[in-house]
Amino acid sequence: MSSPHPRRAIRRRRSTRSARTALPIAAAALLLGATSVFTPTTAAGAPGATPAAGAAGSVFANRDLPKHRLTSTAGSGAAFTYWSTGTDREPRLSTGSVEVPAGKAPAGGWPILVWAHGSRGIADRCAPSAQPTRADSDEIARWLDRGYAVVTPDYAGLGTQGTPEYFDTDTTSRNIVDAVRASRDVAENLGRRWVVVGEGQGAAAAIELARTATRMQGPKLDYRGSAVSSIPVEFDTLIGGLGPETGTMPSGVESAVLFTLSAIRNARESVDLDAFLTDSGRHWLDRAAAVCADDLTAEFSGTTLGSLFPQPLSGNGQLLDVVSRTHMIPIKGFTRPVMMTQSLFDQDVVVPLSLRYLNDAQHADRRVTARTYLAVNQQQSEALSDNDMRWFVARVAGR
């Protein structure tokens, strides 16, 4: 039975206007707006100054989600900004959202399901907590219906100051842990147990968390495992193989390449990427910094990646070093169970590479469960994957 006051599940934090965070009301409104870009502000309102950093996982600001932004089956929800870290390990602000099922929480609180979304773009307006895609909304609704509070992190730089660390798996995984910490200070009746469901970029981070979350999370959280699909493996090999002769690739892979290179170009000035780009290449990396995934995929259709490069990217040692150091996905050393699924129809990864990774990981670590789907189409594959993930998540979360 639904609670007569479901929106009481969200806790209001008056401390977000305290001297510790030094966030004026006007700046908070900008920071949490659907399409606004954050401009750092001091307590006196001086533009350009960086706010005093809080501890990783601490809440900087939050507000209730308006009714039109709540998933239909949610009892309450909030958008929040929290402190995390960037690739440079310096404090960075990130954003996210949490939605809570309607009704009375079970004993111990609602278990937390992190939706670690795939590539949505690197422009601020692509942040899922502000502009969720249909896929995000469907995934959130699915897990709310199953009795989980759903946390959706945006990852550092997406919707906040700075360039998203799109290409850094370790940073993304830290952002997820900190989002879970923050969500428990924003919403009431959230339990300690949490599980990650990830795809694409989020899948890479979710797998990394199966190895590292238990030592990162602290005593107040209880990470139980990850379930993932569309794992973007061997991205360093893929990037290093790009050049003038590169032809057409799956549409999602092409977008991921553009977002990755655009993010590195903007965040790592020491990587001389422009020297390895044609005029067309510079145009498309500029577009990747400005539009979201669906639009970029549609715009780039009919263009080959090879037209972006006058020479092979294998000659850019700095670029390959950045990608290889930040985008590695482990195959063993997991401290919690991880389920890996893969469809043969997937347009977001190079399927043969992903299948090889699933096989290697399953043989390398007993905590890995791998599933592949010989379905008639992508929709059927997704249904089979979701059914396996639902069973896996319920088991590891103790439902």
Short mmCIF file of C-alpha atoms in Angstrom, two decimals:
data_model
loop_
_atom_site.label_atom_id
_atom_site.label_comp_id
_atom_site.label_asym_id
_atom_site.label_seq_id
_atom_site.Cartn_x
_atom_site.Cartn_y
_atom_site.Cartn_z
CA MET A 1 0.00 0.00 0.00
CA SER A 2 1.33 3.45 -0.87
CA SER A 3 2.17 5.84 1.90
CA PRO A 4 -0.27 8.81 2.18
CA HIS A 5 2.76 11.13 2.26
CA PRO A 6 5.30 9.51 -0.08
CA ARG A 7 7.36 12.65 -0.58
CA ARG A 8 8.40 12.62 3.06
CA ALA A 9 11.00 10.07 2.04
CA ILE A 10 13.30 12.86 0.90
CA ARG A 11 15.32 14.59 3.59
CA ARG A 12 15.84 18.34 3.28
CA ARG A 13 19.38 19.48 4.03
CA ARG A 14 19.40 23.06 5.28
CA SER A 15 23.13 22.70 5.77
CA THR A 16 23.67 23.16 2.01
CA ARG A 17 23.63 26.91 2.64
CA SER A 18 26.12 26.74 5.47
CA ALA A 19 29.56 28.38 5.56
CA ARG A 20 31.14 24.99 4.95
CA THR A 21 29.74 24.73 1.43
CA ALA A 22 29.48 28.48 0.86
CA LEU A 23 26.74 28.07 -1.77
CA PRO A 24 24.39 31.03 -2.28
CA ILE A 25 20.77 30.26 -3.16
CA ALA A 26 21.18 31.67 -6.67
CA ALA A 27 24.24 29.49 -7.35
CA ALA A 28 22.42 26.41 -6.07
CA ALA A 29 19.57 27.09 -8.46
CA LEU A 30 22.01 27.30 -11.35
CA LEU A 31 23.92 24.22 -10.28
CA LEU A 32 20.83 22.05 -10.07
CA GLY A 33 19.05 23.46 -13.10
CA ALA A 34 18.23 21.15 -15.98
CA THR A 35 20.51 22.76 -18.54
CA SER A 36 22.62 25.29 -16.64
CA VAL A 37 26.40 25.29 -16.46
CA PHE A 38 27.88 25.69 -12.97
CA THR A 39 29.88 28.84 -12.27
CA PRO A 40 31.86 28.59 -9.00
CA THR A 41 30.83 31.21 -6.46
CA THR A 42 32.08 32.24 -3.05
CA ALA A 43 29.89 33.15 -0.10
CA ALA A 44 30.21 36.77 -1.13
CA GLY A 45 29.11 35.90 -4.63
CA ALA A 46 32.44 36.58 -6.35
CA PRO A 47 32.47 34.77 -9.70
CA GLY A 48 35.33 32.50 -10.66
CA ALA A 49 36.34 31.35 -7.17
CA THR A 50 36.21 27.65 -6.42
CA PRO A 51 33.96 26.64 -3.50
CA ALA A 52 35.66 25.04 -0.54
CA ALA A 53 35.87 21.31 -1.19
CA GLY A 54 34.02 18.90 1.07
CA ALA A 55 34.81 15.29 1.80
CA ALA A 56 34.22 12.79 -0.99
CA GLY A 57 30.58 11.72 -0.88
CA SER A 58 29.38 14.81 1.01
CA VAL A 59 26.34 16.68 -0.29
CA PHE A 60 26.88 20.16 -1.74
CA ALA A 61 23.25 20.94 -2.63
CA ASN A 62 19.99 19.13 -3.30
CA ARG A 63 16.38 19.71 -4.26
CA ASP A 64 13.26 17.60 -4.68
CA LEU A 65 12.61 16.41 -8.21
CA PRO A 66 9.50 18.11 -9.61
CA LYS A 67 6.55 15.83 -10.26
CA HIS A 68 7.06 15.84 -14.04
CA ARG A 69 10.63 14.56 -13.56
CA LEU A 70 9.76 11.74 -11.20
CA THR A 71 9.49 8.27 -12.65
CA SER A 72 5.82 7.29 -12.57
CA THR A 73 6.29 4.58 -9.94
CA ALA A 74 8.51 6.65 -7.62
CA GLY A 75 7.21 7.83 -4.27
CA SER A 76 9.78 10.63 -4.08
CA GLY A 77 13.06 11.74 -5.57
CA ALA A 78 15.80 14.34 -5.45
CA ALA A 79 18.55 15.78 -7.62
CA PHE A 80 21.76 16.43 -5.73
CA THR A 81 25.29 17.72 -6.18
CA TYR A 82 28.07 16.01 -4.26
CA TRP A 83 31.82 16.04 -3.87
CA SER A 84 33.87 13.40 -5.62
CA THR A 85 37.25 13.29 -7.39
CA GLY A 86 38.57 13.76 -10.92
CA THR A 87 41.31 12.03 -12.84
CA ASP A 88 43.83 14.31 -11.17
CA ARG A 89 42.51 13.07 -7.79
CA GLU A 90 41.53 16.62 -6.93
CA PRO A 91 38.06 17.32 -5.48
CA ARG A 92 35.39 17.75 -8.14
CA LEU A 93 31.68 18.41 -7.96
CA SER A 94 29.37 15.89 -9.58
CA THR A 95 25.62 15.55 -9.86
CA GLY A 96 23.13 12.73 -9.60
CA SER A 97 19.61 11.77 -8.67
CA VAL A 98 17.90 9.33 -6.33
CA GLU A 99 14.36 8.01 -6.60
CA VAL A 100 12.62 5.98 -3.92
CA PRO A 101 9.72 3.53 -4.35
CA ALA A 102 6.31 4.49 -3.05
CA GLY A 103 5.14 2.80 0.14
CA LYS A 104 6.78 1.65 3.32
CA ALA A 105 10.45 0.76 3.27
CA PRO A 106 11.40 -2.80 4.26
CA ALA A 107 13.24 -3.52 7.49
CA GLY A 108 16.76 -2.15 7.12
CA GLY A 109 15.71 0.36 4.45
CA TRP A 110 15.39 0.24 0.68
CA PRO A 111 18.29 -1.61 -0.98
CA ILE A 112 20.12 0.71 -3.37
CA LEU A 113 20.42 0.00 -7.09
CA VAL A 114 22.90 2.21 -8.93
CA TRP A 115 22.01 2.72 -12.59
CA ALA A 116 25.48 3.19 -14.11
CA HIS A 117 24.36 4.49 -17.48
CA GLY A 118 26.26 4.17 -20.71
CA SER A 119 27.42 6.95 -22.99
CA ARG A 120 25.01 9.87 -23.04
CA GLY A 121 27.49 12.51 -24.23
CA ILE A 122 29.96 14.87 -22.58
CA ALA A 123 28.03 18.15 -22.91
CA ASP A 124 26.49 19.40 -19.67
CA ARG A 125 22.97 19.10 -21.04
CA CYS A 126 23.44 15.35 -21.54
CA ALA A 127 23.52 14.64 -17.77
CA PRO A 128 20.88 11.95 -17.08
CA SER A 129 19.88 13.44 -13.72
CA ALA A 130 18.73 16.54 -15.63
CA GLN A 131 17.73 15.09 -19.01
CA PRO A 132 17.20 11.32 -18.72
CA THR A 133 16.87 9.41 -21.96
CA ARG A 134 14.01 6.98 -22.52
CA ALA A 135 16.42 4.15 -21.75
CA ASP A 136 17.34 5.78 -18.42
CA SER A 137 13.70 6.31 -17.44
CA ASP A 138 12.77 2.74 -18.36
CA GLU A 139 15.66 1.29 -16.36
CA ILE A 140 14.87 3.41 -13.30
CA ALA A 141 11.18 2.43 -13.45
CA ARG A 142 12.06 -1.25 -13.79
CA TRP A 143 14.13 -1.31 -10.60
CA LEU A 144 11.76 0.91 -8.63
CA ASP A 145 8.99 -1.58 -9.41
CA ARG A 146 11.22 -4.32 -8.00
CA GLY A 147 11.62 -2.52 -4.69
CA TYR A 148 14.97 -0.74 -5.03
CA ALA A 149 15.88 2.89 -4.47
CA VAL A 150 17.62 3.95 -7.68
CA VAL A 151 20.68 6.23 -7.72
CA THR A 152 21.74 7.66 -11.09
CA PRO A 153 25.16 9.39 -11.01
CA ASP A 154 26.21 11.70 -13.85
CA TYR A 155 29.98 11.23 -13.37
CA ALA A 156 32.40 14.10 -12.75
CA GLY A 157 32.26 17.01 -15.18
CA LEU A 158 28.91 16.03 -16.70
CA GLY A 159 26.59 18.85 -15.72
CA THR A 160 29.24 20.51 -13.54
CA GLN A 161 32.44 22.47 -14.08
CA GLY A 162 35.20 20.86 -16.12
CA THR A 163 35.42 18.28 -18.88
CA PRO A 164 33.87 14.89 -18.08
CA GLU A 165 36.46 12.21 -17.34
CA TYR A 166 34.71 10.10 -19.95
CA PHE A 167 37.70 7.90 -20.63
CA ASP A 168 38.69 7.16 -17.01
CA THR A 169 37.16 3.98 -15.55
CA ASP A 170 38.69 4.42 -12.10
CA THR A 171 37.38 7.98 -11.77
CA THR A 172 33.90 6.92 -12.87
CA SER A 173 33.86 4.12 -10.30
CA ARG A 174 34.85 6.57 -7.54
CA ASN A 175 32.07 8.92 -8.66
CA ILE A 176 29.59 6.06 -8.25
CA VAL A 177 30.70 5.23 -4.71
CA ASP A 178 30.50 8.88 -3.70
CA ALA A 179 27.03 9.21 -5.26
CA VAL A 180 25.80 6.32 -3.13
CA ARG A 181 27.25 7.93 0.00
CA ALA A 182 25.58 11.23 -0.84
CA SER A 183 22.22 9.64 -1.67
CA ARG A 184 21.91 8.26 1.86
CA ASP A 185 22.23 11.81 3.22
CA VAL A 186 19.59 13.08 0.79
CA ALA A 187 16.92 10.37 1.00
CA GLU A 188 15.57 8.68 4.11
CA ASN A 189 15.09 4.95 4.61
CA LEU A 190 17.92 3.85 2.30
CA GLY A 191 19.67 0.69 3.40
CA ARG A 192 23.37 -0.15 3.50
CA ARG A 193 23.28 -2.76 0.74
CA TRP A 194 23.93 -1.57 -2.79
CA VAL A 195 24.30 -3.16 -6.19
CA VAL A 196 25.38 -1.69 -9.54
CA VAL A 197 23.73 -2.34 -12.90
CA GLY A 198 25.79 -0.86 -15.72
CA GLU A 199 26.03 -0.67 -19.48
CA GLY A 200 28.77 0.67 -21.73
CA GLN A 201 30.81 3.28 -19.89
CA GLY A 202 28.92 2.39 -16.72
CA ALA A 203 29.60 -1.32 -17.22
CA ALA A 204 33.35 -0.71 -17.22
CA ALA A 205 33.07 1.17 -13.91
CA ALA A 206 30.74 -1.45 -12.44
CA ILE A 207 33.28 -4.19 -13.18
CA GLU A 208 36.04 -2.11 -11.60
CA LEU A 209 33.84 -1.73 -8.51
CA ALA A 210 33.54 -5.50 -8.20
CA ARG A 211 37.27 -5.35 -7.51
CA THR A 212 37.60 -2.12 -5.50
CA ALA A 213 34.28 -1.05 -3.91
CA THR A 214 34.68 -3.05 -0.72
CA ARG A 215 37.80 -1.11 0.20
CA MET A 216 36.53 2.28 -1.03
CA GLN A 217 33.01 2.35 0.40
CA GLY A 218 33.70 2.75 4.13
CA PRO A 219 31.86 1.16 7.08
CA LYS A 220 28.40 2.58 6.35
CA LEU A 221 27.88 0.82 3.02
CA ASP A 222 27.69 -2.82 1.98
CA TYR A 223 28.46 -3.32 -1.73
CA ARG A 224 27.09 -6.67 -2.95
CA GLY A 225 27.99 -6.97 -6.65
CA SER A 226 27.56 -5.75 -10.24
CA ALA A 227 25.53 -6.81 -13.27
CA VAL A 228 26.67 -5.43 -16.62
CA SER A 229 26.05 -5.43 -20.37
CA SER A 230 27.77 -3.92 -23.44
CA ILE A 231 31.29 -4.00 -21.98
CA PRO A 232 33.63 -1.71 -23.99
CA VAL A 233 36.80 -3.79 -23.76
CA GLU A 234 40.19 -3.24 -25.45
CA PHE A 235 39.40 0.40 -26.16
CA ASP A 236 43.09 1.24 -26.20
CA THR A 237 43.57 -1.29 -29.01
CA LEU A 238 40.60 0.14 -30.87
CA ILE A 239 41.84 3.74 -30.57
CA GLY A 240 45.38 2.76 -31.54
CA GLY A 241 44.10 1.05 -34.67
CA LEU A 242 42.31 4.12 -36.02
CA GLY A 243 43.68 5.86 -39.08
CA PRO A 244 42.88 6.97 -42.65
CA GLU A 245 41.98 3.42 -43.69
CA THR A 246 39.40 2.87 -40.92
CA GLY A 247 35.97 2.10 -42.32
CA THR A 248 32.49 1.94 -40.81
CA MET A 249 32.02 0.58 -37.29
CA PRO A 250 28.89 -0.08 -35.20
CA SER A 251 27.17 3.24 -34.56
CA GLY A 252 27.57 3.16 -30.79
CA VAL A 253 31.28 2.40 -31.11
CA GLU A 254 31.75 5.36 -33.44
CA SER A 255 30.04 7.69 -30.96
CA ALA A 256 32.15 6.32 -28.10
CA VAL A 257 35.31 6.98 -30.09
CA LEU A 258 34.24 10.56 -30.80
CA PHE A 259 33.31 11.24 -27.17
CA THR A 260 36.53 9.68 -25.89
CA LEU A 261 38.79 11.62 -28.21
CA SER A 262 36.86 14.85 -27.63
CA ALA A 263 37.12 14.47 -23.85
CA ILE A 264 40.85 13.78 -24.01
CA ARG A 265 41.36 16.69 -26.39
CA ASN A 266 39.60 19.05 -23.97
CA ALA A 267 40.95 17.67 -20.70
CA ARG A 268 44.54 16.79 -21.63
CA GLU A 269 46.23 19.71 -23.31
CA SER A 270 49.54 17.84 -23.27
CA VAL A 271 48.12 15.32 -25.77
CA ASP A 272 48.62 16.90 -29.19
CA LEU A 273 45.57 15.41 -30.81
CA ASP A 274 44.86 18.14 -33.37
CA ALA A 275 48.00 17.22 -35.31
CA PHE A 276 46.38 13.82 -35.93
CA LEU A 277 43.04 15.24 -37.11
CA THR A 278 41.77 16.46 -40.45
CA ASP A 279 39.49 19.50 -40.65
CA SER A 280 36.62 17.01 -40.58
CA GLY A 281 38.11 15.37 -37.48
CA ARG A 282 38.31 18.66 -35.62
CA HIS A 283 34.72 19.43 -36.63
CA TRP A 284 33.40 16.13 -35.32
CA LEU A 285 35.27 16.32 -32.03
CA ASP A 286 33.82 19.81 -31.56
CA ARG A 287 30.36 18.38 -32.25
CA ALA A 288 30.97 15.56 -29.77
CA ALA A 289 31.61 18.17 -27.09
CA ALA A 290 28.32 19.92 -27.87
CA VAL A 291 25.61 17.31 -28.58
CA CYS A 292 24.29 14.19 -26.85
CA ALA A 293 24.69 10.59 -27.97
CA ASP A 294 21.51 10.12 -30.01
CA ASP A 295 22.06 13.34 -31.95
CA LEU A 296 25.73 12.63 -32.56
CA THR A 297 24.94 9.12 -33.82
CA ALA A 298 22.34 10.47 -36.23
CA GLU A 299 24.58 13.30 -37.47
CA PHE A 300 27.64 11.09 -37.97
CA SER A 301 25.74 8.42 -39.91
CA GLY A 302 27.29 7.97 -43.33
CA THR A 303 30.69 9.35 -42.27
CA THR A 304 33.65 7.02 -41.82
CA LEU A 305 36.05 7.37 -38.92
CA GLY A 306 38.93 7.15 -41.36
CA SER A 307 38.04 10.57 -42.79
CA LEU A 308 38.92 12.14 -39.41
CA PHE A 309 42.59 11.15 -39.44
CA PRO A 310 45.38 12.08 -41.87
CA GLN A 311 47.71 9.57 -40.21
CA PRO A 312 47.35 6.57 -37.87
CA LEU A 313 46.69 7.35 -34.22
CA SER A 314 49.23 4.68 -33.35
CA GLY A 315 51.82 7.40 -33.84
CA ASN A 316 50.48 9.45 -30.92
CA GLY A 317 52.17 7.80 -27.95
CA GLN A 318 50.76 10.27 -25.42
CA LEU A 319 47.20 9.53 -26.52
CA LEU A 320 47.67 5.78 -26.35
CA ASP A 321 49.27 6.08 -22.93
CA VAL A 322 46.30 8.04 -21.59
CA VAL A 323 43.76 5.57 -22.96
CA SER A 324 45.66 2.46 -21.85
CA ARG A 325 46.18 3.80 -18.30
CA THR A 326 42.61 4.98 -17.75
CA HIS A 327 40.42 2.55 -19.66
CA MET A 328 41.63 -0.85 -18.53
CA ILE A 329 38.93 -3.32 -17.39
CA PRO A 330 40.02 -6.12 -15.03
CA ILE A 331 39.30 -9.81 -15.65
CA LYS A 332 40.04 -11.04 -12.12
CA GLY A 333 40.65 -9.99 -8.54
CA PHE A 334 36.97 -9.43 -7.79
CA THR A 335 35.82 -9.32 -4.17
CA ARG A 336 32.11 -9.53 -4.99
CA PRO A 337 30.09 -11.36 -7.67
CA VAL A 338 29.76 -9.86 -11.12
CA MET A 339 27.38 -10.94 -13.89
CA MET A 340 28.44 -10.09 -17.46
CA THR A 341 25.97 -10.32 -20.34
CA GLN A 342 26.40 -9.77 -24.05
CA SER A 343 24.04 -9.69 -27.04
CA LEU A 344 25.25 -10.62 -30.52
CA PHE A 345 23.20 -7.71 -31.91
CA ASP A 346 24.87 -5.05 -29.75
CA GLN A 347 25.78 -1.89 -31.72
CA ASP A 348 27.63 -0.27 -28.81
CA VAL A 349 30.66 -2.59 -28.66
CA VAL A 350 32.85 -4.69 -30.92
CA VAL A 351 31.04 -7.94 -30.14
CA PRO A 352 33.92 -10.42 -30.83
CA LEU A 353 36.16 -8.52 -28.41
CA SER A 354 33.45 -8.47 -25.73
CA LEU A 355 32.77 -12.20 -26.13
CA ARG A 356 36.47 -12.96 -25.76
CA TYR A 357 36.59 -10.82 -22.63
CA LEU A 358 33.60 -12.64 -21.09
CA ASN A 359 35.27 -15.98 -21.75
CA ASP A 360 38.60 -14.85 -20.28
CA ALA A 361 36.99 -13.32 -17.19
CA GLN A 362 34.85 -16.36 -16.47
CA HIS A 363 37.89 -18.61 -16.60
CA ALA A 364 40.08 -16.20 -14.60
CA ASP A 365 37.77 -15.53 -11.63
CA ARG A 366 35.18 -17.78 -10.01
CA ARG A 367 33.07 -14.77 -9.01
CA VAL A 368 32.22 -14.06 -12.67
CA THR A 369 29.00 -15.33 -14.25
CA ALA A 370 28.83 -14.82 -18.02
CA ARG A 371 25.77 -14.93 -20.26
CA THR A 372 25.50 -14.56 -24.04
CA TYR A 373 22.25 -14.48 -25.97
CA LEU A 374 21.55 -16.14 -29.32
CA ALA A 375 18.26 -14.31 -29.68
CA VAL A 376 16.44 -13.32 -32.88
CA ASN A 377 16.87 -9.57 -32.27
CA GLN A 378 18.22 -6.99 -29.84
CA GLN A 379 14.88 -6.60 -28.04
CA GLN A 380 14.73 -10.28 -27.18
CA SER A 381 18.36 -10.21 -26.07
CA GLU A 382 17.63 -7.28 -23.76
CA ALA A 383 14.66 -9.10 -22.25
CA LEU A 384 16.76 -12.20 -21.57
CA SER A 385 19.56 -10.08 -20.09
CA ASP A 386 17.15 -8.20 -17.84
CA ASN A 387 15.67 -11.45 -16.56
CA ASP A 388 19.13 -12.78 -15.67
CA MET A 389 20.09 -9.48 -14.05
CA ARG A 390 16.90 -9.36 -11.98
CA TRP A 391 17.64 -12.80 -10.58
CA PHE A 392 21.30 -11.95 -9.95
CA VAL A 393 20.58 -8.63 -8.22
CA ALA A 394 17.89 -10.14 -6.00
CA ARG A 395 20.26 -12.91 -4.95
CA VAL A 396 23.24 -10.75 -4.09
CA ALA A 397 21.08 -8.06 -2.44
CA GLY A 398 19.40 -10.67 -0.25
CA ARG A 399 15.91 -9.98 -1.59
#
